[in-house]
Structures are given as structure tokens and as C-alpha cells.
Amino acid sequence: TYKKELAGGNMGGGGLQFPVNLRGLPTLFLGLIKNLGLRKSAQIPSDLRSAALCLLSTLPLPLMIQYIYPRLYSLHDMPETAGLPDPTTGAIAMPPPLNLTSGNIVPFGLYLIDDGQTQFLWLGRDAVPALVMDVFGTDDKNALKQGKTSLPIIDSEMNERVRAVVEKSRDHRAKGCGSIVVPSLYLVREDGDPSLRLWAQSLLIEDRADMGVSSAQFIGMLREKVMQ
């Protein structure tokens, strides 16, 4: 039926066609397949897998969608209004979310990756000292403690804006649902701890990793099945 009605029986060289309200469905399926609870990997401990499955079955819909497809924000070049209160509503303005692919991450950048349960501050290996100083209060990124952390409060506009974005991103009430979980914040240096880096990169679900396909490959596989 799908092939007949939406593809007209001949998809030619185009991609899959979806109604507007279903265009994100393949990506959500890909995120679900790559989620910790369902991912095919012998390296995932059973307790972590069980906890992830519990979240998938109990989270409110807005948080479940974010858990399946996390948010990625670029902080080093966010718009001038991001991280500041809206003049009308008073709500903190957020940077535009990016697709979950490493192609959107530059070596000199600072990013927030948030799946609603865990937050990662990704600091690029070539981050300039001025950015590190403005956000963390030191110009030596190698002196920054990796792992679970909290942002320091310093007299810097950039620091205030980054802290505001992090806090707004973990505000579940703004998403129309409640939660007893406050996401932990982890600092990840691109040239730092490999295990932390791989953990954060596992949320970039549109990339090919851990025997999983990329978003483009997944769409191609779906298209081939429709054509059969």
C-alpha cells in the first residue's frame, strides 16, 4: 500500500516519501534501535540495559522522544538571544537544535548533548583559550576536570548564557511533564578520556557506530525494502 499510494509504484531516484507529520518517524526508529535498552551489543551490562528499558516504558512522551532522539546544541556560536530571557515571556531562549551527527561538531566548538537523563558538555580539542576562560574560568582546558561536574559561576556573560541553556534544557516542567530526575552534567574533552568520549558519541545516533548503521544507510535500507 505504501509503495502504491505514496511512491506511485515507482520511486525512481528519489528518497522515501512521508506525510509531513511522519517525516521524523524513520529517525525515531533508528534512535530506538540504537538506544541502550535495545542496541545489539555484548558490551552493555544487563543492569544498564534493564534501566534503559524501564525508562522507555515509563517516561512521559516528551521525555521519551528526547531519550530516543537527544538534543544537540552548539554553544560557542549560539545566536545573540540564546541563553537570555525573552523580553515578552521571560523564558530562556534556546539555540536551534542540530542533527545528531558528528558532521555538525567542529574541533574548536562547545556543545551540549542532552537526552533528558544525562547531559554532556563537549569541548573540542582545538577550543580557543578565550572560550574556555569565558565558560570555565581558566584558559587551560587540560586543567578542567572531566566526568560528572557542574559549571562554575563566574563573572562572564558567556558563562551565564551557557549555564542558562543547560538549566533550561533540564527543565522538564517547560516540556509539559514532571520528572523526579535531574540530569547529571558531564564534561567531555574531545582529546580526553576515551570512555567518556565514546559514551557521548553514542548519542549521535545519525552516525555509524558500534555496528549500527548511519541515518542515510538506514533510510536506504528502508527504501530497498519498499522497492522489493
Short mmCIF file of C-alpha atoms in Angstrom, two decimals:
data_model
loop_
_atom_site.label_atom_id
_atom_site.label_comp_id
_atom_site.label_asym_id
_atom_site.label_seq_id
_atom_site.Cartn_x
_atom_site.Cartn_y
_atom_site.Cartn_z
CA THR A 1 0.00 0.00 0.00
CA TYR A 2 2.78 2.42 0.89
CA LYS A 3 4.59 1.73 -2.36
CA LYS A 4 1.41 2.14 -4.36
CA GLU A 5 -0.07 5.22 -2.69
CA LEU A 6 2.96 7.32 -1.71
CA ALA A 7 5.54 6.18 -4.19
CA GLY A 8 3.17 5.73 -7.10
CA GLY A 9 4.60 2.29 -7.67
CA ASN A 10 7.85 3.82 -8.91
CA MET A 11 10.16 5.63 -6.53
CA GLY A 12 12.73 6.39 -9.20
CA GLY A 13 15.83 8.08 -7.87
CA GLY A 14 14.06 9.91 -5.04
CA GLY A 15 14.04 9.03 -1.37
CA LEU A 16 11.23 7.81 0.81
CA GLN A 17 8.12 9.96 0.84
CA PHE A 18 6.26 10.63 4.08
CA PRO A 19 3.44 12.90 5.17
CA VAL A 20 4.76 15.98 6.96
CA ASN A 21 3.76 14.70 10.40
CA LEU A 22 5.59 11.39 9.86
CA ARG A 23 8.89 12.56 8.38
CA GLY A 24 10.70 12.13 11.67
CA LEU A 25 9.45 8.57 12.14
CA PRO A 26 12.41 6.75 10.49
CA THR A 27 14.87 8.73 12.61
CA LEU A 28 12.93 7.90 15.77
CA PHE A 29 13.00 4.22 14.82
CA LEU A 30 16.76 4.47 14.26
CA GLY A 31 17.17 6.14 17.65
CA LEU A 32 15.10 3.41 19.28
CA ILE A 33 17.20 0.69 17.66
CA LYS A 34 20.38 2.39 18.90
CA ASN A 35 19.02 3.08 22.37
CA LEU A 36 20.88 1.47 25.25
CA GLY A 37 17.92 -0.76 26.00
CA LEU A 38 17.62 -2.27 22.52
CA ARG A 39 21.06 -1.85 20.99
CA LYS A 40 22.73 -5.04 19.77
CA SER A 41 25.93 -5.09 21.77
CA ALA A 42 27.54 -7.57 24.12
CA GLN A 43 29.32 -4.72 25.92
CA ILE A 44 26.20 -3.28 27.59
CA PRO A 45 25.81 -4.52 31.19
CA SER A 46 22.45 -6.10 31.93
CA ASP A 47 21.63 -3.62 34.70
CA LEU A 48 22.13 -0.63 32.39
CA ARG A 49 20.05 -2.29 29.69
CA SER A 50 17.27 -3.03 32.17
CA ALA A 51 17.29 0.56 33.42
CA ALA A 52 17.05 1.85 29.85
CA LEU A 53 14.13 -0.48 29.07
CA CYS A 54 12.40 0.74 32.21
CA LEU A 55 12.79 4.35 31.05
CA LEU A 56 11.43 3.51 27.61
CA SER A 57 8.32 2.02 29.17
CA THR A 58 7.66 4.68 31.82
CA LEU A 59 8.86 8.09 30.60
CA PRO A 60 6.26 10.71 29.64
CA LEU A 61 6.04 11.15 25.88
CA PRO A 62 8.10 14.38 25.59
CA LEU A 63 10.92 12.89 27.67
CA MET A 64 10.75 9.55 25.88
CA ILE A 65 11.16 11.24 22.50
CA GLN A 66 14.17 13.16 23.81
CA TYR A 67 15.57 9.95 25.31
CA ILE A 68 15.29 8.29 21.90
CA TYR A 69 16.48 11.33 19.93
CA PRO A 70 18.57 13.60 22.19
CA ARG A 71 19.10 17.33 21.73
CA LEU A 72 22.36 18.73 20.37
CA TYR A 73 23.06 22.44 20.83
CA SER A 74 26.04 24.44 19.61
CA LEU A 75 27.06 26.81 22.41
CA HIS A 76 30.18 28.53 21.10
CA ASP A 77 28.31 30.22 18.24
CA MET A 78 24.75 30.36 19.54
CA PRO A 79 22.59 33.31 18.48
CA GLU A 80 22.90 36.51 20.47
CA THR A 81 19.49 35.98 22.06
CA ALA A 82 20.18 32.39 23.16
CA GLY A 83 20.72 31.92 26.87
CA LEU A 84 18.92 35.18 27.64
CA PRO A 85 15.35 35.76 28.85
CA ASP A 86 12.77 36.52 26.20
CA PRO A 87 11.64 40.15 26.61
CA THR A 88 7.99 39.14 26.35
CA THR A 89 7.69 35.81 28.15
CA GLY A 90 10.80 35.83 30.32
CA ALA A 91 11.62 32.29 29.19
CA ILE A 92 15.23 31.47 28.33
CA ALA A 93 15.77 31.37 24.57
CA MET A 94 17.47 28.19 23.36
CA PRO A 95 19.90 27.75 20.47
CA PRO A 96 18.50 25.89 17.46
CA PRO A 97 18.93 22.11 17.85
CA LEU A 98 21.25 20.34 15.42
CA ASN A 99 21.04 16.94 13.79
CA LEU A 100 22.74 14.24 15.82
CA THR A 101 25.78 13.71 13.64
CA SER A 102 29.47 14.35 14.21
CA GLY A 103 29.44 16.36 10.99
CA ASN A 104 27.85 19.18 12.99
CA ILE A 105 30.66 19.18 15.58
CA VAL A 106 33.75 21.26 14.86
CA PRO A 107 37.07 20.78 16.72
CA PHE A 108 37.03 24.29 18.21
CA GLY A 109 33.45 24.18 19.47
CA LEU A 110 31.50 23.73 22.68
CA TYR A 111 28.29 21.67 22.55
CA LEU A 112 25.54 20.43 24.81
CA ILE A 113 24.17 16.92 24.21
CA ASP A 114 21.11 16.15 26.33
CA ASP A 115 18.92 13.02 26.30
CA GLY A 116 16.82 14.16 29.25
CA GLN A 117 18.60 11.81 31.64
CA THR A 118 22.23 12.81 31.12
CA GLN A 119 23.84 15.98 29.80
CA PHE A 120 27.23 16.20 28.13
CA LEU A 121 29.28 19.35 27.61
CA TRP A 122 31.50 18.51 24.64
CA LEU A 123 34.66 20.62 24.44
CA GLY A 124 36.54 20.39 21.15
CA ARG A 125 40.22 19.54 21.06
CA ASP A 126 41.04 22.90 19.44
CA ALA A 127 38.84 25.07 21.66
CA VAL A 128 40.38 28.53 21.91
CA PRO A 129 41.61 29.65 25.36
CA ALA A 130 39.25 32.66 25.31
CA LEU A 131 36.19 30.40 25.06
CA VAL A 132 37.47 28.12 27.82
CA MET A 133 38.18 31.13 30.03
CA ASP A 134 34.77 32.70 29.43
CA VAL A 135 32.90 29.49 30.28
CA PHE A 136 35.08 27.70 32.83
CA GLY A 137 37.21 30.45 34.35
CA THR A 138 40.55 29.06 33.16
CA ASP A 139 42.31 29.23 29.81
CA ASP A 140 43.89 25.78 30.19
CA LYS A 141 41.40 23.17 29.02
CA ASN A 142 43.73 20.39 30.17
CA ALA A 143 43.20 21.58 33.75
CA LEU A 144 39.45 21.00 33.53
CA LYS A 145 38.10 18.02 35.43
CA GLN A 146 36.43 15.53 33.13
CA GLY A 147 33.39 13.49 34.07
CA LYS A 148 30.49 14.49 36.31
CA THR A 149 30.71 18.17 37.06
CA SER A 150 28.85 21.44 37.46
CA LEU A 151 29.52 24.71 35.73
CA PRO A 152 31.32 27.32 37.81
CA ILE A 153 29.64 30.65 38.45
CA ILE A 154 31.94 33.38 37.18
CA ASP A 155 31.52 36.98 36.12
CA SER A 156 31.19 36.32 32.41
CA GLU A 157 28.26 36.81 30.05
CA MET A 158 29.14 33.63 28.16
CA ASN A 159 29.23 31.64 31.38
CA GLU A 160 25.82 32.96 32.38
CA ARG A 161 24.32 32.15 28.99
CA VAL A 162 25.75 28.62 28.89
CA ARG A 163 24.50 27.94 32.43
CA ALA A 164 21.07 29.26 31.46
CA VAL A 165 20.90 26.97 28.42
CA VAL A 166 21.97 23.95 30.48
CA GLU A 167 19.36 24.70 33.15
CA LYS A 168 16.63 25.37 30.60
CA SER A 169 17.42 22.12 28.79
CA ARG A 170 16.93 20.13 32.01
CA ASP A 171 13.69 21.94 32.91
CA HIS A 172 11.12 19.18 32.49
CA ARG A 173 8.20 21.37 33.51
CA ALA A 174 8.80 23.54 30.45
CA LYS A 175 8.22 20.40 28.37
CA GLY A 176 4.81 19.90 29.91
CA CYS A 177 5.68 16.95 32.12
CA GLY A 178 7.11 16.17 35.51
CA SER A 179 10.16 14.17 36.50
CA ILE A 180 11.98 13.33 39.70
CA VAL A 181 15.28 13.07 37.82
CA VAL A 182 17.70 15.97 37.49
CA PRO A 183 20.09 15.10 34.64
CA SER A 184 23.74 14.85 35.63
CA LEU A 185 26.18 17.02 33.70
CA TYR A 186 29.40 15.51 32.35
CA LEU A 187 32.30 17.41 30.83
CA VAL A 188 33.80 15.60 27.85
CA ARG A 189 37.01 16.75 26.21
CA GLU A 190 37.40 15.55 22.65
CA ASP A 191 41.07 14.79 23.31
CA GLY A 192 40.41 13.44 26.80
CA ASP A 193 39.03 10.27 28.38
CA PRO A 194 38.14 7.84 25.53
CA SER A 195 35.37 6.14 27.51
CA LEU A 196 33.61 9.44 28.18
CA ARG A 197 34.03 10.44 24.55
CA LEU A 198 32.51 7.18 23.30
CA TRP A 199 29.63 7.50 25.75
CA ALA A 200 28.78 10.96 24.48
CA GLN A 201 29.25 9.92 20.85
CA SER A 202 26.80 7.05 21.34
CA LEU A 203 24.05 9.70 21.46
CA LEU A 204 24.94 10.89 17.96
CA ILE A 205 22.55 8.36 16.51
CA GLU A 206 22.76 9.58 12.91
CA ASP A 207 26.39 8.41 12.75
CA ARG A 208 27.54 4.90 12.01
CA ALA A 209 28.97 3.39 15.19
CA ASP A 210 29.06 0.21 17.28
CA MET A 211 27.95 -1.97 14.36
CA GLY A 212 24.98 0.35 13.82
CA VAL A 213 24.12 1.99 10.52
CA SER A 214 24.07 5.71 9.84
CA SER A 215 20.87 7.63 9.20
CA ALA A 216 21.49 7.68 5.44
CA GLN A 217 22.16 3.94 5.41
CA PHE A 218 19.01 3.26 7.43
CA ILE A 219 16.86 5.28 5.02
CA GLY A 220 18.48 3.41 2.14
CA MET A 221 17.65 0.07 3.76
CA LEU A 222 14.02 1.12 4.23
CA ARG A 223 13.83 2.27 0.64
CA GLU A 224 15.16 -1.07 -0.61
CA LYS A 225 12.55 -2.94 1.42
CA VAL A 226 9.78 -0.77 -0.02
CA MET A 227 11.06 -1.42 -3.54
CA GLN A 228 11.02 -5.18 -3.08
#
